Coordinates of C-alpha atoms in Angstrom, one line a residue:
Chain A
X1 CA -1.2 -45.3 71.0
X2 CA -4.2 -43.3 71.7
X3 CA -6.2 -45.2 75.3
X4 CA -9.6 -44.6 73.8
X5 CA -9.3 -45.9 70.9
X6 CA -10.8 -50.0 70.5
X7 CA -9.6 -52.6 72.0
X8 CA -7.6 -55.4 70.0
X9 CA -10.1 -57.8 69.8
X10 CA -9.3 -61.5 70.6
X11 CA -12.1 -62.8 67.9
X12 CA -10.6 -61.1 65.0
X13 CA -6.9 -61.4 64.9
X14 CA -6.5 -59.2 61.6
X15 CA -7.5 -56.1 63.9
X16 CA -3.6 -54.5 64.8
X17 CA -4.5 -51.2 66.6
X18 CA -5.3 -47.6 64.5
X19 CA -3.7 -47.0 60.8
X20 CA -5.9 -44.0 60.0
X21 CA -7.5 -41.5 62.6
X22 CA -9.9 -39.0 61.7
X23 CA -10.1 -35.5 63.8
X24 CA -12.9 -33.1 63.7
X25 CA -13.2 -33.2 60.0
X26 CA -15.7 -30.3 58.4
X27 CA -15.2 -29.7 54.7
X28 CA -17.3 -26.4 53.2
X29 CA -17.6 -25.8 50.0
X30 CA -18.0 -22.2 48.9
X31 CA -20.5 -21.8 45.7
X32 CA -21.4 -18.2 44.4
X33 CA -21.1 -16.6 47.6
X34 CA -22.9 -18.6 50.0
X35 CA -21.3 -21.4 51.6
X36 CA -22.8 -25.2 52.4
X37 CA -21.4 -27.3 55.6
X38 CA -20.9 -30.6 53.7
X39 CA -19.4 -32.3 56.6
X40 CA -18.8 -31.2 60.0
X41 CA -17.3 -33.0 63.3
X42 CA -16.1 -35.9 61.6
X43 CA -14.2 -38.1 63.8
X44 CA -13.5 -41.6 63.8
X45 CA -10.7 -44.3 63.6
X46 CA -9.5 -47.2 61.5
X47 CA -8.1 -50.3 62.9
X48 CA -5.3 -52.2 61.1
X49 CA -7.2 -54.6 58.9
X50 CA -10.6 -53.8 59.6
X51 CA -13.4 -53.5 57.0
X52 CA -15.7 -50.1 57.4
X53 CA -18.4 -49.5 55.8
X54 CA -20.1 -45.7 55.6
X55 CA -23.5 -45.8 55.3
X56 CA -26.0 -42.8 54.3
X57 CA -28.8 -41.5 51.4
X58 CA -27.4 -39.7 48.5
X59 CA -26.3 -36.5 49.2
X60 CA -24.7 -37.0 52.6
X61 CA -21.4 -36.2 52.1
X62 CA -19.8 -39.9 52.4
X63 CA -18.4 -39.4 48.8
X64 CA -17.2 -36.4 49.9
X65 CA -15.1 -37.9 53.0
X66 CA -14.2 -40.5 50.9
X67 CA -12.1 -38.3 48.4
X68 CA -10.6 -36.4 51.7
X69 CA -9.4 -39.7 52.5
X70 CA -8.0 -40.3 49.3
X71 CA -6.5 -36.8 48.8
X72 CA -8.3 -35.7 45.9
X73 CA -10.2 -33.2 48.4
X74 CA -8.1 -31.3 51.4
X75 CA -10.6 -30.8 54.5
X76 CA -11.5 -27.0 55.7
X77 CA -10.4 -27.8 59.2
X78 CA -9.4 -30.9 61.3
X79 CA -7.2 -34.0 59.8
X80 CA -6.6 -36.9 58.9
X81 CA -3.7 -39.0 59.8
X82 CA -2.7 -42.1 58.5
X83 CA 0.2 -44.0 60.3
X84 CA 0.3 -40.5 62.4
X85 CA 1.0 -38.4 59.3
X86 CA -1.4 -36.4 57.9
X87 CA -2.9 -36.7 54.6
X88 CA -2.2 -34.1 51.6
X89 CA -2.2 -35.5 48.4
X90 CA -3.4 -38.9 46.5
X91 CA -1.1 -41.6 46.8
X92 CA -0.6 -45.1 46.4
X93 CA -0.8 -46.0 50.3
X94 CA -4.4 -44.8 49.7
X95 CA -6.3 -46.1 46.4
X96 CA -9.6 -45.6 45.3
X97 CA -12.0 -48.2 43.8
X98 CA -14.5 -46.1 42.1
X99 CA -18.3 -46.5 41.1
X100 CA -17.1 -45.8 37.8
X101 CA -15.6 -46.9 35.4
X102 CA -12.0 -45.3 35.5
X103 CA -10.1 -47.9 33.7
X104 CA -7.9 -46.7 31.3
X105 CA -9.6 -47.3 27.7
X106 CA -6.3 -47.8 25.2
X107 CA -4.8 -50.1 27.5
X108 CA -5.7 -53.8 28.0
X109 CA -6.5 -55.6 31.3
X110 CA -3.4 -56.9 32.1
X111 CA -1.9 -53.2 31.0
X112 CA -4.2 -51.7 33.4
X113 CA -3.0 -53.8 36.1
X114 CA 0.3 -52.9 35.5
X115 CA -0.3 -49.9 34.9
X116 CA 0.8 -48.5 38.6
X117 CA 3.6 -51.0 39.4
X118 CA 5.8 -49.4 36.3
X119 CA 9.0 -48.1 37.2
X120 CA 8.6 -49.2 41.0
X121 CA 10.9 -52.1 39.8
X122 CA 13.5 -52.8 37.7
X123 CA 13.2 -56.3 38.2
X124 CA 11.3 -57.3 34.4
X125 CA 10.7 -61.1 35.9
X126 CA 9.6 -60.1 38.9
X127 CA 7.3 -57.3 37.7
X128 CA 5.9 -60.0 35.1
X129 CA 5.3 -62.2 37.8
X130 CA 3.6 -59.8 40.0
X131 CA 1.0 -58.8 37.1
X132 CA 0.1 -62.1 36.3
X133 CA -0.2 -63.1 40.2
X134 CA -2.8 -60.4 40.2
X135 CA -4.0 -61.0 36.9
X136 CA -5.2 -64.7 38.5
X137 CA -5.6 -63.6 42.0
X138 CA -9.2 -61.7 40.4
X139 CA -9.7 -64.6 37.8
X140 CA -8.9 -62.5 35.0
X141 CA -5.4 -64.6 33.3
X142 CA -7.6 -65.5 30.6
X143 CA -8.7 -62.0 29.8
X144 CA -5.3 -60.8 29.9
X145 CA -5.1 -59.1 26.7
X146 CA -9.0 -57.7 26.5
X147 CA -9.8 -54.5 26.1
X148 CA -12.0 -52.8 29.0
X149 CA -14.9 -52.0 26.7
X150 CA -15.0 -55.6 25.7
X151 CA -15.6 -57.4 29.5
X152 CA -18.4 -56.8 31.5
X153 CA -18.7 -54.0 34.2
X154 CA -18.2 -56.9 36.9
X155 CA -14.9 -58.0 35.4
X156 CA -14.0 -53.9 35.0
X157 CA -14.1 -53.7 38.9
X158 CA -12.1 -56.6 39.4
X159 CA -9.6 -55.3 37.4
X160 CA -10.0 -51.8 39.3
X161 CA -9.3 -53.8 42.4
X162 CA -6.0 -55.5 40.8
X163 CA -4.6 -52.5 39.5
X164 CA -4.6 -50.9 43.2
X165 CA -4.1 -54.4 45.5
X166 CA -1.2 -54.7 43.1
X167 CA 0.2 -51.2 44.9
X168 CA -0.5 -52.8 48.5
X169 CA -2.2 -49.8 49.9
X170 CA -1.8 -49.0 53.8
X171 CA -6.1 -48.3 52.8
X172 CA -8.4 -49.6 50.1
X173 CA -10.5 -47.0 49.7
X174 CA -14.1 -47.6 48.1
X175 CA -17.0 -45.6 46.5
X176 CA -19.9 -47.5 46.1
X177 CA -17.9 -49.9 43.7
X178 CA -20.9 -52.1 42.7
X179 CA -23.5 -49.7 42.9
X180 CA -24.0 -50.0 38.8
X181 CA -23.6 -53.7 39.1
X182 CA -26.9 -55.6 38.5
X183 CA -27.8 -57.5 41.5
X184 CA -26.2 -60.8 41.3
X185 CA -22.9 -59.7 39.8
X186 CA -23.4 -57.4 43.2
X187 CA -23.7 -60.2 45.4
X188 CA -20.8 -62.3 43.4
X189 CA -18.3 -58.8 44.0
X190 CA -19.2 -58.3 47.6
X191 CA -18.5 -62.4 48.1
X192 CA -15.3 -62.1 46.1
X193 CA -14.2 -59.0 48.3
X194 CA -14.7 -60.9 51.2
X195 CA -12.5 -63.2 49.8
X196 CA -9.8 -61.1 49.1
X197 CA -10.2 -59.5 52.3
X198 CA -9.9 -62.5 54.2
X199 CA -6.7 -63.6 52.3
X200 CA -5.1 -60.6 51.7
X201 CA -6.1 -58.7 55.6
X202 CA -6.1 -55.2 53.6
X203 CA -7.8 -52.1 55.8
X204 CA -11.0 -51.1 53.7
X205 CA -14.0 -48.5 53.8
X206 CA -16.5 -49.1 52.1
X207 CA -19.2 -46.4 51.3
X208 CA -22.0 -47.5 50.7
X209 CA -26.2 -46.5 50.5
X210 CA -27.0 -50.3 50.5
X211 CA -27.7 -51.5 53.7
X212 CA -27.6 -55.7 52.9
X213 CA -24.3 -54.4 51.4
X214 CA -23.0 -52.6 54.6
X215 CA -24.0 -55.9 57.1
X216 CA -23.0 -58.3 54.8
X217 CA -19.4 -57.0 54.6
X218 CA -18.5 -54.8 57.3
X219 CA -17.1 -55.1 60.9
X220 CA -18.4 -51.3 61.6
X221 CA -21.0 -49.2 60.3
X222 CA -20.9 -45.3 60.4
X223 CA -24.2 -44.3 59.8
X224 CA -24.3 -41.1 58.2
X225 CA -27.1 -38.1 58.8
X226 CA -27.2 -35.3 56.1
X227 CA -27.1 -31.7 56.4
X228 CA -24.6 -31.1 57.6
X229 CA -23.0 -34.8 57.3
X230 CA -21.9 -36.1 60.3
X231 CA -21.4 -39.8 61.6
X232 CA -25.2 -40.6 63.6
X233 CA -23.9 -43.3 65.0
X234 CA -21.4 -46.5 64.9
X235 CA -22.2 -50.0 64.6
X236 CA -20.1 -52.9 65.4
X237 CA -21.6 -55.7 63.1
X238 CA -21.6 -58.9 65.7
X239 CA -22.7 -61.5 63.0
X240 CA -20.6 -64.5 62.4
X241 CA -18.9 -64.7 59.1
X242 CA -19.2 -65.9 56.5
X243 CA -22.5 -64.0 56.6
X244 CA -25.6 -65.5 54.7
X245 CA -28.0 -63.2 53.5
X246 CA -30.7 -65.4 54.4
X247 CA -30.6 -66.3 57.2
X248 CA -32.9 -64.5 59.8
X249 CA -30.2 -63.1 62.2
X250 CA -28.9 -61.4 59.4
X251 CA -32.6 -60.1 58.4
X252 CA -32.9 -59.3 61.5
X253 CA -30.0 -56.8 61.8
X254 CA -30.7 -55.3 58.2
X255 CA -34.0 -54.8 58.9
X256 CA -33.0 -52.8 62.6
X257 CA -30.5 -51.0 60.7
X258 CA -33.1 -49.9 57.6
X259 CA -35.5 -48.4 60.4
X260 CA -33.0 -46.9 62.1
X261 CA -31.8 -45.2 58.8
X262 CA -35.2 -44.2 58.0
X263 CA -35.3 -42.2 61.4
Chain B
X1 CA -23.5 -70.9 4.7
X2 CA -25.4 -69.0 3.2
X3 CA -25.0 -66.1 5.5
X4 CA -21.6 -66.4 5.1
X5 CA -21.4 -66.2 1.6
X6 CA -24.1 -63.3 1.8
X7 CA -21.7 -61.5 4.0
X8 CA -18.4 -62.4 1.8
X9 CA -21.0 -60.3 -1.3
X10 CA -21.7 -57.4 1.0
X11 CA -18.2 -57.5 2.3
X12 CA -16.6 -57.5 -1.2
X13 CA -19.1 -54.6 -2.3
X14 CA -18.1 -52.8 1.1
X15 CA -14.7 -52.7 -0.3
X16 CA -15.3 -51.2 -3.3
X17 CA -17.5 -48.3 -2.0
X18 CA -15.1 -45.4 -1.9
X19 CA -14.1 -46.2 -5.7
X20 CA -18.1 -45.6 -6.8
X21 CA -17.7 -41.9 -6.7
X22 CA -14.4 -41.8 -8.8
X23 CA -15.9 -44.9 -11.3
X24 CA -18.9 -42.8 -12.1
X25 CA -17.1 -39.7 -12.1
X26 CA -14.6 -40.6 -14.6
X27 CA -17.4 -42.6 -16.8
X28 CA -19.4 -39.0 -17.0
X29 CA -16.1 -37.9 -18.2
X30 CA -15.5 -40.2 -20.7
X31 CA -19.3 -39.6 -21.8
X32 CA -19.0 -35.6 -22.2
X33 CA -15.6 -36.0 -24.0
X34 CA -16.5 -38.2 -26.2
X35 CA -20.3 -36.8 -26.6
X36 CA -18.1 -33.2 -27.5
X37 CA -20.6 -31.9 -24.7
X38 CA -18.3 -30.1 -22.9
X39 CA -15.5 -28.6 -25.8
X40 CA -12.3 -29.8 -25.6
X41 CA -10.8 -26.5 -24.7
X42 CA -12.4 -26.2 -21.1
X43 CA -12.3 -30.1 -20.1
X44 CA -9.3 -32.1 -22.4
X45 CA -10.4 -35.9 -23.0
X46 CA -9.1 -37.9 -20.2
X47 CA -6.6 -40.1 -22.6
X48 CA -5.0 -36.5 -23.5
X49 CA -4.6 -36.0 -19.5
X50 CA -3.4 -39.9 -19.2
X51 CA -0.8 -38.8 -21.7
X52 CA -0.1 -35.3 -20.3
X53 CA 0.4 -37.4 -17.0
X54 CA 2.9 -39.5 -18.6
X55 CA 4.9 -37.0 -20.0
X56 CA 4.9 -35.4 -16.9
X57 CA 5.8 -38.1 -15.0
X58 CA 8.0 -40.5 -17.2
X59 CA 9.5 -39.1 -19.9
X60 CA 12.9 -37.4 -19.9
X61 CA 13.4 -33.7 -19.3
X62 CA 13.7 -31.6 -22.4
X63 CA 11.3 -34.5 -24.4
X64 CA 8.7 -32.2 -24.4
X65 CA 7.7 -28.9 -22.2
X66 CA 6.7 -30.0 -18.7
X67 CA 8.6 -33.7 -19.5
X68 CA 10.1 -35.2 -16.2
X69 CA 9.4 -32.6 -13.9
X70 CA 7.0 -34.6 -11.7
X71 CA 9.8 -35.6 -9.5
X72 CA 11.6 -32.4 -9.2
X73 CA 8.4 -31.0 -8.2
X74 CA 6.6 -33.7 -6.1
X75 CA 10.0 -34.0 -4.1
X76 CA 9.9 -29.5 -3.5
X77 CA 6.2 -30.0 -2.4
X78 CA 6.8 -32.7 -0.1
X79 CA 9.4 -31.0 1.8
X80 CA 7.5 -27.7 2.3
X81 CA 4.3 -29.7 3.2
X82 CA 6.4 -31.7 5.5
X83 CA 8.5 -29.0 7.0
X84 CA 5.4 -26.2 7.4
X85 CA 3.2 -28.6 8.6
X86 CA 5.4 -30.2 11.5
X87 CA 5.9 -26.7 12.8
X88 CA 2.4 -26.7 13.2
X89 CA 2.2 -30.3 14.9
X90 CA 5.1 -28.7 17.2
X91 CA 3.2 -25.7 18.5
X92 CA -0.2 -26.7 18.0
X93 CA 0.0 -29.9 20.2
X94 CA 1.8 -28.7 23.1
X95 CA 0.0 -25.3 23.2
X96 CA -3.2 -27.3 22.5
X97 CA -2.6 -29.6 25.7
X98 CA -1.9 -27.0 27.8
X99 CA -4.4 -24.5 27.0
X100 CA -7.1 -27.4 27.7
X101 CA -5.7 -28.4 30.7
X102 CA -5.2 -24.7 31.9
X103 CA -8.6 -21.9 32.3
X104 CA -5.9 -19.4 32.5
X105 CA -4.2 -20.2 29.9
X106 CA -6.8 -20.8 27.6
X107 CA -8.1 -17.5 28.5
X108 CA -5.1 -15.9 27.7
X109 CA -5.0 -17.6 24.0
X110 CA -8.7 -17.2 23.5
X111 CA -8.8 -13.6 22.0
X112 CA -5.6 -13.9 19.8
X113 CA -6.6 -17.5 18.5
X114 CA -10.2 -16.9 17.3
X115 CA -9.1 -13.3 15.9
X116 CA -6.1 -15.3 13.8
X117 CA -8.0 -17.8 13.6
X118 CA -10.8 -15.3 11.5
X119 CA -8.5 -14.6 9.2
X120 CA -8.3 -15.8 5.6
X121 CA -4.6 -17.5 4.6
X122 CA -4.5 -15.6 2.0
X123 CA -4.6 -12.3 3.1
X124 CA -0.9 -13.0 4.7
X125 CA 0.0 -13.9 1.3
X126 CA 1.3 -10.7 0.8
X127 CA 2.8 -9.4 4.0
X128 CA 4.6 -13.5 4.0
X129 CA 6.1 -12.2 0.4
X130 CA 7.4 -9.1 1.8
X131 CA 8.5 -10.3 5.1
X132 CA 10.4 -13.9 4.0
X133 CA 10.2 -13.1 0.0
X134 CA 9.6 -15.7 -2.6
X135 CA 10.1 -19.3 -2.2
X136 CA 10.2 -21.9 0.6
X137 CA 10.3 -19.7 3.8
X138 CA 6.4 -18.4 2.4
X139 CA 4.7 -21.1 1.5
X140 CA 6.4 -23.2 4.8
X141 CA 5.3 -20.0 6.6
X142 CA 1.4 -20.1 5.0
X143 CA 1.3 -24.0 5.5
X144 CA 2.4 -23.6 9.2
X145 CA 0.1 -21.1 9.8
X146 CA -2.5 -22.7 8.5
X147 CA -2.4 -26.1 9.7
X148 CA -1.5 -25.0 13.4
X149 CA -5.2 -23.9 14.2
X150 CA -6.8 -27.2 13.8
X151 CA -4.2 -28.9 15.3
X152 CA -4.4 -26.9 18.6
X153 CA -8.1 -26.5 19.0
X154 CA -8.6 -30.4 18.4
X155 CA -5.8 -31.1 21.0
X156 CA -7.2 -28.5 23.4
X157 CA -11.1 -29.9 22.8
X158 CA -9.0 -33.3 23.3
X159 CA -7.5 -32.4 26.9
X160 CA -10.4 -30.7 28.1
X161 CA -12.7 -33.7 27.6
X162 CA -10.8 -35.9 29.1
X163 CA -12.2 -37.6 32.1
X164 CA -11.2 -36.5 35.5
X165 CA -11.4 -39.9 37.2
X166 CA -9.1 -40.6 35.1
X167 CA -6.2 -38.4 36.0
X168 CA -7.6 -38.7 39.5
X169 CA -7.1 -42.3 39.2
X170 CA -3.6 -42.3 38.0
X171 CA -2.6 -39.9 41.1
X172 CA -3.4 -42.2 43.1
X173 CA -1.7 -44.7 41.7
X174 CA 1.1 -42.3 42.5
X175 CA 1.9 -40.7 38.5
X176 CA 3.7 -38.0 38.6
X177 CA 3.0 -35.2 36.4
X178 CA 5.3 -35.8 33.7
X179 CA 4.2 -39.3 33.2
X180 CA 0.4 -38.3 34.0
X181 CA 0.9 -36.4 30.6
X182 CA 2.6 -39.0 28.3
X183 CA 0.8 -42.4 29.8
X184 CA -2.7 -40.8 30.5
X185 CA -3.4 -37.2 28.8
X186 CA -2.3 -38.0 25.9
X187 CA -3.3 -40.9 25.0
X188 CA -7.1 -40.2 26.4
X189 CA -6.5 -37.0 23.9
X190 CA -5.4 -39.0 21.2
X191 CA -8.6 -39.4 19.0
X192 CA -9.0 -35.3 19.0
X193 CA -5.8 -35.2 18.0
X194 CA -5.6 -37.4 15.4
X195 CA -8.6 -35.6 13.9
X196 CA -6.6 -32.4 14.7
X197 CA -3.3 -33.9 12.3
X198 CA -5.4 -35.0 9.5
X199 CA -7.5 -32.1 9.4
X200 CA -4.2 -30.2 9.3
X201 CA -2.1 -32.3 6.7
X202 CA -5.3 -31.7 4.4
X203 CA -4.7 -27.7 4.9
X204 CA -1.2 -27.8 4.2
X205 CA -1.8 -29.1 0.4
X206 CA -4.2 -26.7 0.2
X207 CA -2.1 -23.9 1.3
X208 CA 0.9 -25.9 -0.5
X209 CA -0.5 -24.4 -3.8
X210 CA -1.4 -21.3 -2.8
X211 CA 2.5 -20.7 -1.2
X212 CA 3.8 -21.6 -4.9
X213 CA 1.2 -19.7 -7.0
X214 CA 4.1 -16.8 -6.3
X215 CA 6.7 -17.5 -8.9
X216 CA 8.5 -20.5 -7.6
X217 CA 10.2 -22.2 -9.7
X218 CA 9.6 -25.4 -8.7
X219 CA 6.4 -27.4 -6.8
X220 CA 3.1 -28.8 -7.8
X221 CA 1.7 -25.1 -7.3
X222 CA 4.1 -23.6 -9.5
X223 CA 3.8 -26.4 -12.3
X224 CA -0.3 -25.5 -12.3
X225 CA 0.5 -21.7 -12.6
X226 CA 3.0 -22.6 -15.2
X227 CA 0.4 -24.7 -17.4
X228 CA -1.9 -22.1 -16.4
X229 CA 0.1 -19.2 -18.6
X230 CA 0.7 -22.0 -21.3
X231 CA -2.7 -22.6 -21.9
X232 CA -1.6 -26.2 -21.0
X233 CA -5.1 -27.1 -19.4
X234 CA -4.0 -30.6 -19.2
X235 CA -1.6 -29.8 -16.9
X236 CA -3.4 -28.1 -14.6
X237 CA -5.7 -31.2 -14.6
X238 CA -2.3 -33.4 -14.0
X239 CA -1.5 -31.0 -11.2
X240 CA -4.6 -31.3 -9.3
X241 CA -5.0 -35.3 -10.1
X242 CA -1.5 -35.5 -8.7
X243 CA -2.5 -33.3 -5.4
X244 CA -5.6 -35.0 -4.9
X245 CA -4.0 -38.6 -5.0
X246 CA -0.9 -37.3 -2.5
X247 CA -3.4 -36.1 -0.1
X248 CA -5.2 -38.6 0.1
X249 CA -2.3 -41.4 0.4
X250 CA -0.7 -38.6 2.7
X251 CA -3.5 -38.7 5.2
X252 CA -3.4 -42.7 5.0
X253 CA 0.1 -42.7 5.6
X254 CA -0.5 -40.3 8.8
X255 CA -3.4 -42.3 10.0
X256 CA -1.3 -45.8 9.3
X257 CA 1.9 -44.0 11.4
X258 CA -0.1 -43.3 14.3
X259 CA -1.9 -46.6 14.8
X260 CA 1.6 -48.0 14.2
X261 CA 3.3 -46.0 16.9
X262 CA 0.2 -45.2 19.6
X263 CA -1.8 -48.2 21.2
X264 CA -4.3 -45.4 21.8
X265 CA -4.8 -43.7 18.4
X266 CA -4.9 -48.0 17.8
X267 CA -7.5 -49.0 19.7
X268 CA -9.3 -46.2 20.2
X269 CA -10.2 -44.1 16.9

């Protein structure tokens, strides 16, 4: 273990020392002859556990770090590690949780939950089981045999989440999963991810634009600059949990953070 | 209540829609038969075709000319319709999937397809006469031919629409590729495709009849052609009835198989 990375902190147990590290990163994309510095001197680290959020505007880059992270993108220089090896391809130790809906339309919810777990066991009970744990675990059991276009887009997440918890990723990764939610669903997903979290102790980043999202849930904030992308600065979130939106420490923070964004 | 009853009407009415154009068609038959509008000679009275039909169908060979030949016939054209158009299905959907999956590929078919593609089926009626003679291997040959370009630009349109996400999803749900083609490509193709099928079954009848126009001795084609030097109009009107009412419980029977067999081809066209 690397010295300077955090500390394990006394006040949050969950936090087990680094399971991804993140090395001079710079991804440039090459369009018609000219190229565009995306992302450049990227370098954090992920504790066991810990919920990150990734904050920045449209357009910089965090969606593109986000699918280095997952695989779907390979960086132009620098690395990512997870557990010490680096990253090449998508896997299941890293799943995504999309804004979108990526659900698979001919199957139903409970077949979309499945979906991954088939042929990791031959075990028919225990794969049954499995599902169905899942299936209750996001309040879905009496859904089990709807079709995604007939449940709302709040209930589509959910089942986005299930499909991937069910895998037990080393990293949940997601990209701005509630961003089409209408508010309240919102607040309801980011409350009900909480309580996963808290339950389940999976490592997640978050990206994010939504600052109210980004205190509300995380234990670190990267704040994100554009062109090129880099991390501006890192947060520690010091507010108690469970986190009230109301309340004025909270306000407070949000509203420090908004100005600081703004910058 | 009311509604309900209201909807049972308009649900009853709904049902019977696709038999209006038939109904109507048949009553103006029975109108310019009758009327002697239309002489006898160019359009027989439909009880003459009902009995033409029977004969055709029912009666025992030798009765009458064309007696009991339906099945002999039906049974010739079912198995060139079946065996031209799966070798279509066989080429056209893998080459389909692959060529809209793959830019190079695609490019590589793109030329040679849409020239092919240009070119009427019947123009190879000749060279298919000379190269594979007179009888099955042609008209299978024709069919095939015919059938596979709808089949494989459908399936191609069908893997190149498919979302991204979607594939990207179910890498990282760790699918491999083989599996990322049967449990995600597929089935998010599955709606162009089965437009792709249908389309093509419809072909192959149509180049079913043109494959036994040759001098075959046997076929729903050749029966027509037969009539045709018999100056048996009737016949030819049998013929095509007989066609038209296979094709269309042919391309039920397709669409009925593959919402059967395929949750998405059920739940999604």
């Amino acid at each position: 273990m690397k010295p300077k990375l955090a500390p394990i902190s006394k006040a949050c147990p969950k936090i087990r020392g680094p399971i991804l590290e993140i090395n001079s990163l710079r991804k440039v994309f090459h369009i018609n002859g000219s190229s565009l510095t995306v992302l450049d001197g990227i370098d954090f680290s992920v504790n066991k556990g810990e919920m990150i959020c990734i904050l920045g505007r449209s357009g910089c880059g965090k969606s593109t770090l986000l699918k280095m992270l997952a695989g779907f993108l390979s960086p132009s220089s620098g690395e990512i590690l997870l557990n010490g090896k680096p990253v090449a391809d998508p896997g299941p130790d890293r799943c995504v949780v999309f804004q979108e809906d990526t659900l698979f339309p001919w199957l139903t919810v409970k077949e979309n939950i499945a979906f991954g777990l088939k042929g990791r066991t031959r075990d028919k009970k225990a794969f049954d089981e499995e599902v169905e744990r899942f299936l209750s675990l996001v309040g879905l059991s009496e859904f089990t045999n709807y079709l995604p276009r007939e449940i709302s887009g709040g209930m589509k997440q959910r089942v986005a989440l299930a499909r991937v918890l069910i895998l037990k990723p080393e990293v949940l990764l997601m990209d701005e999963p509630f961003a089409s939610l209408d508010a309240q669903t919102r607040e309801e997903m980011q409350n009900f991810l909480l309580s996963l979290w808290e339950n389940l102790s999976h490592t997640i980043i978050f990206v994010t634009h939504d600052v109210t999202e980004a205190v509300t849930l995380a234990d670190r904030i990267l704040v994100m600059s554009k062109d090129p992308g880099r991390i501006r600065e890192e947060i520690r979130v010091d507010l108690p949990r469970p986190r009230k939106r109301e309340k004025s420490d909270f306000l407070f923070f949000s509203r420090k953070l908004y100005e600081r964004l703004r910058e | 209540m009311m509604e309900k009853e209201n909807n049972s009407i308009h649900n009853s009415v709904f049902a019977l829609l696709p038999w209006v154009i038939p109904a109507v068609f048949m009553l103006t038959w029975i109108i310019v038969s009758e009327t002697r509008l239309i002489p006898t000679y160019l359009l027989p009275h439909p009880v003459e075709i009902g009995k033409a039909g029977y004969t055709y169908i029912f009666r025992n060979p030798g009765d009458a000319p064309f007696a009991g030949r339906f099945l002999n016939d039906a049974g010739a054209s079912l198995i060139r319709v079946c065996s031209g158009f799966a070798a279509a299905v066989i080429l056209g959907i893998p080459l389909g999937i692959i060529s809209g999956r793959l830019a190079s590929v695609r490019k590589l078919m793109s030329t040679t397809i849409n020239a092919l593609r240009a070119v009427p089926g019947i123009s190879w009626l000749p060279l298919a006469m000379i190269w594979f003679g007179i009888g099955i291997k042609t008209t299978v040959f024709l069919i095939a031919l015919a059938a596979f370009f709808p089949i494989y630009l459908n399936s191609a349109a069908g893997a190149r629409q498919i979302n991204p996400l979607l594939l990207q999803a179910g890498a990282m749900m760790g699918v491999n590729r083989l599996r990322g083609t049967f449990a995600i490509l597929l089935p998010g193709a599955m709606p162009h495709i089965m437009t792709g099928l249908r389309l093509g079954l419809g072909i192959s009848w149509a180049y079913l009849v043109l494959g036994e126009l040759t001098g075959v001795p046997n076929g729903l084609g050749a029966v027509i052609m037969d009539a045709r030097m018999l100056g048996r109009i009737d016949i030819i009107v049998v013929g095509i009835i007989i066609i038209a009412v296979m094709g269309r419980a042919g391309d039920q029977l397709l669409k009925t198989s593959l919402r059967f067999c395929f949750k998405s081809a059920r739940r999604m066209a």
